[in-house]
Amino acid sequence: MGIQKLEHVGVQVRNIEASKGFYQGIIGLELLDEFDHPDGDKKLAFLGLNGQILVELIEGYHPDLPAEGKVHHIAFTVENIEQERTRLHDLGVTFIDEEINTLPNGAKYLFFAGPDGEWLEFFESATY
């Protein structure tokens, strides 16, 4: 299996600027990267410590969910996302979107469902 570590937890937010300020000023995380999602509807900010992403803030997804529904996904780092997609497909996993998406920084990701419908992500960093 290609899992290397927990990549990050994606959190849906109403106002990414306010959330960045909170996660930086109150929690003490560093802003590591930010950009608009390629679909044009979402803004993303990645925060963490010592260069490691812990939290992804997502503005523009579904900001009106109840407080307990703000976690969007759990992401795991993989080394070869194409190989992992094939493995998941062969195991009959339900994909949220079977397409591998590429972000502006070159990272790739793929969403699939867990047994209770929770969103899981395999994430391949652009910095291997």
JSON list of C-alpha atoms in Angstrom, two decimals, residues 18-68:
[
{"chain": "A", "resi": 18, "resn": "ALA", "atom": "CA", "xyz": [-10.63, 35.56, 8.72]},
{"chain": "A", "resi": 19, "resn": "SER", "atom": "CA", "xyz": [-9.86, 31.85, 9.05]},
{"chain": "A", "resi": 20, "resn": "LYS", "atom": "CA", "xyz": [-6.23, 32.32, 8.00]},
{"chain": "A", "resi": 21, "resn": "GLY", "atom": "CA", "xyz": [-5.92, 35.02, 10.66]},
{"chain": "A", "resi": 22, "resn": "PHE", "atom": "CA", "xyz": [-7.38, 32.71, 13.30]},
{"chain": "A", "resi": 23, "resn": "TYR", "atom": "CA", "xyz": [-5.28, 29.66, 12.40]},
{"chain": "A", "resi": 24, "resn": "GLN", "atom": "CA", "xyz": [-2.15, 31.81, 12.26]},
{"chain": "A", "resi": 25, "resn": "GLY", "atom": "CA", "xyz": [-2.72, 34.22, 15.15]},
{"chain": "A", "resi": 26, "resn": "ILE", "atom": "CA", "xyz": [-4.63, 32.03, 17.60]},
{"chain": "A", "resi": 27, "resn": "ILE", "atom": "CA", "xyz": [-3.54, 28.47, 16.75]},
{"chain": "A", "resi": 28, "resn": "GLY", "atom": "CA", "xyz": [0.00, 29.42, 15.72]},
{"chain": "A", "resi": 29, "resn": "LEU", "atom": "CA", "xyz": [0.15, 27.74, 12.31]},
{"chain": "A", "resi": 30, "resn": "GLU", "atom": "CA", "xyz": [2.15, 29.19, 9.42]},
{"chain": "A", "resi": 31, "resn": "LEU", "atom": "CA", "xyz": [0.62, 30.00, 6.03]},
{"chain": "A", "resi": 32, "resn": "LEU", "atom": "CA", "xyz": [2.50, 27.64, 3.68]},
{"chain": "A", "resi": 33, "resn": "ASP", "atom": "CA", "xyz": [0.64, 28.12, 0.38]},
{"chain": "A", "resi": 34, "resn": "GLU", "atom": "CA", "xyz": [-2.55, 29.61, -1.04]},
{"chain": "A", "resi": 35, "resn": "PHE", "atom": "CA", "xyz": [-4.19, 29.88, -4.42]},
{"chain": "A", "resi": 36, "resn": "ASP", "atom": "CA", "xyz": [-7.50, 29.73, -6.27]},
{"chain": "A", "resi": 37, "resn": "HIS", "atom": "CA", "xyz": [-8.71, 26.25, -7.15]},
{"chain": "A", "resi": 38, "resn": "PRO", "atom": "CA", "xyz": [-8.55, 25.57, -10.91]},
{"chain": "A", "resi": 39, "resn": "ASP", "atom": "CA", "xyz": [-12.37, 25.34, -11.09]},
{"chain": "A", "resi": 40, "resn": "GLY", "atom": "CA", "xyz": [-12.48, 29.06, -10.25]},
{"chain": "A", "resi": 41, "resn": "ASP", "atom": "CA", "xyz": [-15.10, 28.69, -7.50]},
{"chain": "A", "resi": 42, "resn": "LYS", "atom": "CA", "xyz": [-12.92, 28.03, -4.48]},
{"chain": "A", "resi": 43, "resn": "LYS", "atom": "CA", "xyz": [-9.99, 29.57, -2.64]},
{"chain": "A", "resi": 44, "resn": "LEU", "atom": "CA", "xyz": [-7.52, 27.31, -0.86]},
{"chain": "A", "resi": 45, "resn": "ALA", "atom": "CA", "xyz": [-5.03, 28.04, 1.92]},
{"chain": "A", "resi": 46, "resn": "PHE", "atom": "CA", "xyz": [-2.63, 25.48, 3.38]},
{"chain": "A", "resi": 47, "resn": "LEU", "atom": "CA", "xyz": [-1.36, 26.01, 6.93]},
{"chain": "A", "resi": 48, "resn": "GLY", "atom": "CA", "xyz": [1.01, 23.98, 9.07]},
{"chain": "A", "resi": 49, "resn": "LEU", "atom": "CA", "xyz": [4.24, 23.84, 10.99]},
{"chain": "A", "resi": 50, "resn": "ASN", "atom": "CA", "xyz": [7.86, 23.45, 9.91]},
{"chain": "A", "resi": 51, "resn": "GLY", "atom": "CA", "xyz": [6.85, 23.25, 6.25]},
{"chain": "A", "resi": 52, "resn": "GLN", "atom": "CA", "xyz": [4.35, 20.42, 6.81]},
{"chain": "A", "resi": 53, "resn": "ILE", "atom": "CA", "xyz": [0.71, 21.07, 5.89]},
{"chain": "A", "resi": 54, "resn": "LEU", "atom": "CA", "xyz": [-1.77, 20.20, 8.63]},
{"chain": "A", "resi": 55, "resn": "VAL", "atom": "CA", "xyz": [-4.92, 22.09, 7.61]},
{"chain": "A", "resi": 56, "resn": "GLU", "atom": "CA", "xyz": [-6.38, 23.07, 4.24]},
{"chain": "A", "resi": 57, "resn": "LEU", "atom": "CA", "xyz": [-8.92, 25.91, 4.39]},
{"chain": "A", "resi": 58, "resn": "ILE", "atom": "CA", "xyz": [-11.53, 25.83, 1.61]},
{"chain": "A", "resi": 59, "resn": "GLU", "atom": "CA", "xyz": [-13.66, 28.90, 0.86]},
{"chain": "A", "resi": 60, "resn": "GLY", "atom": "CA", "xyz": [-16.55, 28.59, -1.58]},
{"chain": "A", "resi": 61, "resn": "TYR", "atom": "CA", "xyz": [-17.57, 24.98, -1.09]},
{"chain": "A", "resi": 62, "resn": "HIS", "atom": "CA", "xyz": [-20.58, 24.65, 1.26]},
{"chain": "A", "resi": 63, "resn": "PRO", "atom": "CA", "xyz": [-20.12, 27.26, 3.99]},
{"chain": "A", "resi": 64, "resn": "ASP", "atom": "CA", "xyz": [-23.63, 26.82, 5.45]},
{"chain": "A", "resi": 65, "resn": "LEU", "atom": "CA", "xyz": [-23.14, 23.35, 6.90]},
{"chain": "A", "resi": 66, "resn": "PRO", "atom": "CA", "xyz": [-23.63, 22.93, 10.65]},
{"chain": "A", "resi": 67, "resn": "ALA", "atom": "CA", "xyz": [-20.50, 23.40, 12.77]},
{"chain": "A", "resi": 68, "resn": "GLU", "atom": "CA", "xyz": [-19.97, 19.66, 13.14]}
]
